Coordinates of N, CA and C in Angstrom, one line a residue:
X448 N -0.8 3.1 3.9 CA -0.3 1.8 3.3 C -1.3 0.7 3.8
X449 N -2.0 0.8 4.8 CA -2.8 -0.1 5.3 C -3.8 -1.0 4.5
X450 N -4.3 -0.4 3.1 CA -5.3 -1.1 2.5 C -4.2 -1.9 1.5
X451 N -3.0 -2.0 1.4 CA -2.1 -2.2 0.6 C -1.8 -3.6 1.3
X452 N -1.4 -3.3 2.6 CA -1.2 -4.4 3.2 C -1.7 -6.2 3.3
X453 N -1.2 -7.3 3.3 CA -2.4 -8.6 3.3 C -3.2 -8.5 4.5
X454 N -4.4 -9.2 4.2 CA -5.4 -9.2 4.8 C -5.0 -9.1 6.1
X455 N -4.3 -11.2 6.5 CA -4.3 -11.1 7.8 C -3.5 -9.7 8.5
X456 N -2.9 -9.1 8.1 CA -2.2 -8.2 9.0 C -2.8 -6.4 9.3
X457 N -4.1 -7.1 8.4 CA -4.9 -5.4 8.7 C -5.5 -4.3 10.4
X458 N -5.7 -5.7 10.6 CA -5.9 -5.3 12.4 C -4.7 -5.1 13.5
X459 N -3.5 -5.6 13.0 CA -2.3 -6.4 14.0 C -1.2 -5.1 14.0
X460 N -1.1 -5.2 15.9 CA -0.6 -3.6 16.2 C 1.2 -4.1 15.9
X461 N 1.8 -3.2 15.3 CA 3.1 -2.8 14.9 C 3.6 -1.8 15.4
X462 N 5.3 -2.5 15.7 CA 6.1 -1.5 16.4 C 7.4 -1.4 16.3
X463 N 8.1 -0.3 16.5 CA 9.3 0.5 15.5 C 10.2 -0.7 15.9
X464 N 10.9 -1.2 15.3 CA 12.4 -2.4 15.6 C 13.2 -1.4 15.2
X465 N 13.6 -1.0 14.3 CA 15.3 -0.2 14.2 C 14.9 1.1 13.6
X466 N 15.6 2.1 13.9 CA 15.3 3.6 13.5 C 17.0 4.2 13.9
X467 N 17.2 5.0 12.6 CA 18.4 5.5 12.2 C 18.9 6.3 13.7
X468 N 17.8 7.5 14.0 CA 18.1 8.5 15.1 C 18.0 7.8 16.3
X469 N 17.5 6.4 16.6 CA 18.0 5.1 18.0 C 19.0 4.8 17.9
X470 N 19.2 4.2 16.7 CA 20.3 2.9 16.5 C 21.6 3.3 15.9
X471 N 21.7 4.4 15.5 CA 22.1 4.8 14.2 C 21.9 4.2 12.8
X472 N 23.3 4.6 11.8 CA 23.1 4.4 10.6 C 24.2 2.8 10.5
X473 N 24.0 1.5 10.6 CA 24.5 0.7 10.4 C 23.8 -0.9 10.2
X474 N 23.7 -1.6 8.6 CA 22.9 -2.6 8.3 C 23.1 -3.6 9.1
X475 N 24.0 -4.0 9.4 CA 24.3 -4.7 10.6 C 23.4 -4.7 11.7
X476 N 23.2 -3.6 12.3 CA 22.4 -3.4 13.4 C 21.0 -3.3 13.0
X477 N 20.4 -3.0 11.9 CA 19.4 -3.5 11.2 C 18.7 -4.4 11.2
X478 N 20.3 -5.4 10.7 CA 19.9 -7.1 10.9 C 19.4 -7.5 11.6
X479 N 20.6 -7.0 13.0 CA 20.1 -7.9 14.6 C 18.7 -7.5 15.0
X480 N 18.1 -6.1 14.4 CA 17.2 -5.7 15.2 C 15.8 -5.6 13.9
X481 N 16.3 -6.6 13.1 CA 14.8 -6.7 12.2 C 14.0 -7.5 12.3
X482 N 13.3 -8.3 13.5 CA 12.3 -8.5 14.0 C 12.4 -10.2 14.0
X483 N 11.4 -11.0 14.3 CA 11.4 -12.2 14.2 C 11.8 -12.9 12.7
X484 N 12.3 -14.1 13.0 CA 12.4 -15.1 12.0 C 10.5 -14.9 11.1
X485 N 10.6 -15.2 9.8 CA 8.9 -15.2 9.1 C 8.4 -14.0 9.4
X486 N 8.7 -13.0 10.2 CA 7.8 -11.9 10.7 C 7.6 -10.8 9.5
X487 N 6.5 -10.4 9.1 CA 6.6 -9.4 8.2 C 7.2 -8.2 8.4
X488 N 7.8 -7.5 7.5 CA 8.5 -5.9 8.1 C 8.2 -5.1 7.1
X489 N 7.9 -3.7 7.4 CA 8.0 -2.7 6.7 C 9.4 -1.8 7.2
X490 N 9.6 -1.2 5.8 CA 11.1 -0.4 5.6 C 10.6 0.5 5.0
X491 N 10.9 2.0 5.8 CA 10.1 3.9 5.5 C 11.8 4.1 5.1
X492 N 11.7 5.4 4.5 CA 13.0 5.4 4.1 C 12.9 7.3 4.0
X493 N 13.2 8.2 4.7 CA 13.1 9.7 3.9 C 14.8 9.8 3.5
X494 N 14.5 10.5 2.2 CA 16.1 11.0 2.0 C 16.2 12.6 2.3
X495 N 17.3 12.9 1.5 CA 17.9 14.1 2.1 C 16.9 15.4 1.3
X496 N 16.3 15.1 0.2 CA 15.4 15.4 -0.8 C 13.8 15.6 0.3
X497 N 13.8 14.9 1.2 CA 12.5 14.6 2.0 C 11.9 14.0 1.2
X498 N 12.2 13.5 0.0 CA 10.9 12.2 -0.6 C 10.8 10.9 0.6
X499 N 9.5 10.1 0.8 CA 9.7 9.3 1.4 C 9.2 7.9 0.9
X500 N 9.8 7.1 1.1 CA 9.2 5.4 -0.4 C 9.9 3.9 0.6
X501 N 9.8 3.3 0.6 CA 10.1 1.9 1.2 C 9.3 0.7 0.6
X502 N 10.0 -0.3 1.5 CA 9.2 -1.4 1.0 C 8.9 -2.2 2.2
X503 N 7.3 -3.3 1.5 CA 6.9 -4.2 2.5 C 7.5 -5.4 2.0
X504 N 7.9 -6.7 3.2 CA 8.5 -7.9 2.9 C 7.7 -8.6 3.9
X505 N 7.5 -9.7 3.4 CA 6.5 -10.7 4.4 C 7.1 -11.4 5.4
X506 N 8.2 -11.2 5.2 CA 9.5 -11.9 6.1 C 10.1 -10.9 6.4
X507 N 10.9 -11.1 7.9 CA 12.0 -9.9 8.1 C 13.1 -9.9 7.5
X508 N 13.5 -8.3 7.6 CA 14.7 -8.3 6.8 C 16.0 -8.5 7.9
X509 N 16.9 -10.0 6.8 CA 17.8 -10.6 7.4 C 18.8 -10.6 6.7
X510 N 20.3 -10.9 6.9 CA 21.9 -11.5 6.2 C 21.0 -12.5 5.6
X511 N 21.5 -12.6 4.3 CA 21.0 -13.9 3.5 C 22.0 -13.8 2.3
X512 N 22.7 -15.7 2.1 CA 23.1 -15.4 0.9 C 22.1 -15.6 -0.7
X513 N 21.7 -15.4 -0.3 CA 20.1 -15.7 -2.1 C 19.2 -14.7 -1.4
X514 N 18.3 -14.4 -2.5 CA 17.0 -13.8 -2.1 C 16.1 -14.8 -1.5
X515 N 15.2 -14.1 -0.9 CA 14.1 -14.4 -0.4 C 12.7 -13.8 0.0
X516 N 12.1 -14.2 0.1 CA 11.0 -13.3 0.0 C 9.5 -13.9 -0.5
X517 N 8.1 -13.3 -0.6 CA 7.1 -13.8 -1.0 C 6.6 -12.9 -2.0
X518 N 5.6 -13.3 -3.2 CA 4.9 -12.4 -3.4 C 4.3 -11.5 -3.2
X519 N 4.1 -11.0 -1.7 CA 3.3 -10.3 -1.4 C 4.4 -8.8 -0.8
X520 N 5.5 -9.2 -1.5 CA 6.6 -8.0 -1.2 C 6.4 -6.8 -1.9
X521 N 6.1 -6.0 -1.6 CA 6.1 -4.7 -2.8 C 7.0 -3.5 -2.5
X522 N 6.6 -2.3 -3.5 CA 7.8 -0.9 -3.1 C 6.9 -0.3 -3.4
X523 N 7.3 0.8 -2.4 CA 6.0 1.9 -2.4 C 6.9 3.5 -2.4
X524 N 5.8 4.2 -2.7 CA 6.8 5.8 -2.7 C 5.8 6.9 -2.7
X525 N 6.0 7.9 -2.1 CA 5.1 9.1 -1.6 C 5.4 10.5 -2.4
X526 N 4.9 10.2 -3.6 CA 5.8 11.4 -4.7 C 4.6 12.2 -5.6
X527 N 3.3 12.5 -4.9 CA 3.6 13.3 -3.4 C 2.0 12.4 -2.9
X528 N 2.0 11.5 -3.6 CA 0.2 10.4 -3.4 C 1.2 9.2 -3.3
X529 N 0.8 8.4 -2.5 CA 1.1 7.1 -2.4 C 1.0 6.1 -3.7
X530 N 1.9 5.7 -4.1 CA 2.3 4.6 -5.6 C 2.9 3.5 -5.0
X531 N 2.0 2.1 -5.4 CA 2.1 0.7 -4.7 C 2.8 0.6 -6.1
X532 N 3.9 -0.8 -6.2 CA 4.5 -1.4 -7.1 C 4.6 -2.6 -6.7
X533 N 3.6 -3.8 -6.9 CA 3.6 -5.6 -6.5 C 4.6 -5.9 -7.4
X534 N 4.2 -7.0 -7.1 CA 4.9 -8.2 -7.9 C 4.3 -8.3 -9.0
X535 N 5.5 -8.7 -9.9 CA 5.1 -8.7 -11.5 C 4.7 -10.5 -11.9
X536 N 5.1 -11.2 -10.8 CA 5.9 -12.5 -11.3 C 6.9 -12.9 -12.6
X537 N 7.8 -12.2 -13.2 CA 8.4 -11.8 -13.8 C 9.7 -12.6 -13.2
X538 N 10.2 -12.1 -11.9 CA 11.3 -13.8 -11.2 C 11.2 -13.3 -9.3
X539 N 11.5 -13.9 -8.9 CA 11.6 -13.7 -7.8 C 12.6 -13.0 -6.7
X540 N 12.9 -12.3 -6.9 CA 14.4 -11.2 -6.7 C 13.7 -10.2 -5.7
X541 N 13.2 -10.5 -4.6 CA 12.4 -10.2 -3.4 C 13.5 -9.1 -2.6
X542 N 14.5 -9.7 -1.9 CA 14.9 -9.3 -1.1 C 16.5 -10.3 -0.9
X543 N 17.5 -9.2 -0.4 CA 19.0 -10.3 -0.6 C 19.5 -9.0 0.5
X544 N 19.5 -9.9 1.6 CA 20.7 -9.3 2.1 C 21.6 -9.8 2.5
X545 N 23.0 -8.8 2.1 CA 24.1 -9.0 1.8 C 25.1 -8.2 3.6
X546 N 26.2 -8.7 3.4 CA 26.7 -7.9 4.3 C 26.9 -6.4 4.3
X547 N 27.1 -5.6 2.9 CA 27.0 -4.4 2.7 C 26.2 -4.1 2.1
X548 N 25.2 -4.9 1.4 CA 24.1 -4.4 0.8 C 22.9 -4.6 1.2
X549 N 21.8 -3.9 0.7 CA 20.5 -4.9 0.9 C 19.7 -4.0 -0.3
X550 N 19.0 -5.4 -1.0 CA 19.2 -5.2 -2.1 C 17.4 -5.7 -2.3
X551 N 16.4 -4.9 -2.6 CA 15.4 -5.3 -3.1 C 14.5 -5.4 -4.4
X552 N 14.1 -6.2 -5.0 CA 13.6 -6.4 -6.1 C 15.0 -6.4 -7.5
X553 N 15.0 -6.9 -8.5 CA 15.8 -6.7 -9.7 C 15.8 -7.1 -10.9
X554 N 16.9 -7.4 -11.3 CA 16.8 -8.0 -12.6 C 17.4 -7.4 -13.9
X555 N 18.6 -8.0 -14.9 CA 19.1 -7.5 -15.5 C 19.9 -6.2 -15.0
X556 N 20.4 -6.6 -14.0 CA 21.5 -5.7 -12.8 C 20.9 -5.3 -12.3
X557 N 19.8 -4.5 -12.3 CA 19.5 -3.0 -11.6 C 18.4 -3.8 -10.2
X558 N 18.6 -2.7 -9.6 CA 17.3 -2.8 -8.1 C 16.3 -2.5 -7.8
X559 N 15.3 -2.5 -7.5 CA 14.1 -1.6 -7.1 C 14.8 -0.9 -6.3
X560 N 15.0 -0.9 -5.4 CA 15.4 -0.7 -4.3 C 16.9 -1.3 -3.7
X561 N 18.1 -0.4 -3.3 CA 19.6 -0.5 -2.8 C 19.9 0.0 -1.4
X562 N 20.4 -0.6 -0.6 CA 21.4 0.8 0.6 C 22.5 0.0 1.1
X563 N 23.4 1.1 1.1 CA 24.4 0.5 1.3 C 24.7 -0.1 3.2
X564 N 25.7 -0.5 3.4 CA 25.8 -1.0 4.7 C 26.5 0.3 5.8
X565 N 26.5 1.2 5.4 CA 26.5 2.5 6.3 C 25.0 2.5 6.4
X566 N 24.2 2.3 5.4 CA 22.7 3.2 5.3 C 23.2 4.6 5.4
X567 N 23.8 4.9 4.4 CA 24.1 6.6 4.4 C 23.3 6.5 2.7
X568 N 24.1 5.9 2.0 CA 23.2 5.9 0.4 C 22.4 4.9 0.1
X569 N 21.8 5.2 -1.1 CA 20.9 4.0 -1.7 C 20.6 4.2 -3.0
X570 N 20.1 3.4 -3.6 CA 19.4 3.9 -5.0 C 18.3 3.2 -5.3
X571 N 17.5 3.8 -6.5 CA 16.6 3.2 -6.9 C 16.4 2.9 -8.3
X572 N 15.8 1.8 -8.9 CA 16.0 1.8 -10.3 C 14.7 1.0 -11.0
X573 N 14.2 1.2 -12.2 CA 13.0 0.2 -12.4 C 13.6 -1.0 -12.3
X574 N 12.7 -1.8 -11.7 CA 13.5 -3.6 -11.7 C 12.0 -4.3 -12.5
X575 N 13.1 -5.5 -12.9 CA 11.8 -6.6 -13.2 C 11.0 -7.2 -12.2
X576 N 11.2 -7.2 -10.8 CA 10.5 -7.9 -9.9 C 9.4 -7.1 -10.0
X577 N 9.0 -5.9 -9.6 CA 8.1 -4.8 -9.6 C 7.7 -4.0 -11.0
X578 N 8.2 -3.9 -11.6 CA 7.9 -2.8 -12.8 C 7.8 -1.4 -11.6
X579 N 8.7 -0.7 -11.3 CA 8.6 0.3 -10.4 C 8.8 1.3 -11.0
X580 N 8.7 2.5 -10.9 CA 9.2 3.6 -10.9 C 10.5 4.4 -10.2
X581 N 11.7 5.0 -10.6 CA 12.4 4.7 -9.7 C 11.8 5.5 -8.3
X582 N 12.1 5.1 -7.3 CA 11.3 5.4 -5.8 C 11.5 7.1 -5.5
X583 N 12.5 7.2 -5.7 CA 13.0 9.0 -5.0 C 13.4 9.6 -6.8
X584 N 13.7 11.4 -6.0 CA 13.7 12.0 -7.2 C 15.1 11.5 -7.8
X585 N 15.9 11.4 -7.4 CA 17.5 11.1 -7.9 C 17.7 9.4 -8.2
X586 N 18.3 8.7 -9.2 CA 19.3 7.4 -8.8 C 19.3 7.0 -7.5
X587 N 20.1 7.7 -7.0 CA 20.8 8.0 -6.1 C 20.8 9.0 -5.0
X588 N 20.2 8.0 -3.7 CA 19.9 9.1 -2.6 C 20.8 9.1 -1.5
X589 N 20.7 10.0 -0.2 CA 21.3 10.2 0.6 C 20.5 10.1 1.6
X590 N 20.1 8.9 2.9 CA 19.3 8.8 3.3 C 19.6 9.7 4.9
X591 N 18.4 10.2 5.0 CA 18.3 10.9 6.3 C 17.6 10.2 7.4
X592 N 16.5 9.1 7.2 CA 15.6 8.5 8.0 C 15.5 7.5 7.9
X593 N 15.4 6.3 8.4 CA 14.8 4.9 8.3 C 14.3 4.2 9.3
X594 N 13.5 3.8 9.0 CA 12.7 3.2 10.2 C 12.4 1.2 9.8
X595 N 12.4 0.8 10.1 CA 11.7 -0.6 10.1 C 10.8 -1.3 11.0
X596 N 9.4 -1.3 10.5 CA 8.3 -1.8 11.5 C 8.3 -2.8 11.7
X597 N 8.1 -3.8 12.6 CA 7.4 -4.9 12.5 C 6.1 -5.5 13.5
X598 N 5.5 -6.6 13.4 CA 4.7 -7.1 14.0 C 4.8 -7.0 15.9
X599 N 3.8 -6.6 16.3 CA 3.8 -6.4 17.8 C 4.2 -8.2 18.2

């Protein structure tokens, strides 16, 4: 993912903030532990399928009532070569987190990217923010792994 990434952050050492098999499975605990206020974060995701896909946000992922986010947010997926999905500029539907949701990219209902507040499921869907593909083989996944990186 590294040439994917913005410039300034090509050199700058990163390190795990929340992982399912530490913290367990709960968004909440996500929240508390997704990195500084502005801090960029990446979100790895494997499901039960072993596909693996997430997304980068330039900001950490926080409770929010609206989206937020930058351009420079994308969704990525490992099916079985790495597939980048930017920004379309199309609207800005970045990133919303909800109490039980967290919800990235959309438009006209659907998500790039969903999980619920267990972090037990999630889905994926083409959205307008990205023009994506959906991320995993199914709708609808069963997640086994997640990790969220952020800035050292």
């Amino acid at each position: 993912l590294g040439p994917h990434l913005p410039l300034r952050l090509a050199q700058q050492p990163w390190h795990l903030l929340y992982w399912t098999g530490r913290d367990g499975f709960s968004l909440q605990t996500l929240y508390r532990r997704g990195g500084q206020a502005g801090s960029p974060t990446l979100l790895l995701i494997r499901d039960t399928e072993a596909q693996a896909f997430g997304a980068f946000s330039a900001t950490n992922i926080h409770f929010s009532t609206g989206f937020y986010g930058t351009g420079e947010t994308f969704l990525f997926s490992f099916s079985p070569e790495l597939k980048v999905f930017r920004w379309t500029g199309k609207n800005n539907f970045f990133v919303k987190g909800d109490v039980d949701l967290l919800m990235i990219g959309g438009g006209s209902g659907r998500f790039g990217l969903w999980l619920d507040g267990d972090l037990n499921h999630g889905g994926s869907h083409p959205c307008e923010t990205f023009d994506n593909e959906t991320l995993s083989p199914r709708d609808e996944f069963c997640i086994q792994d997640l990790e969220v990186w952020g800035l050292a």
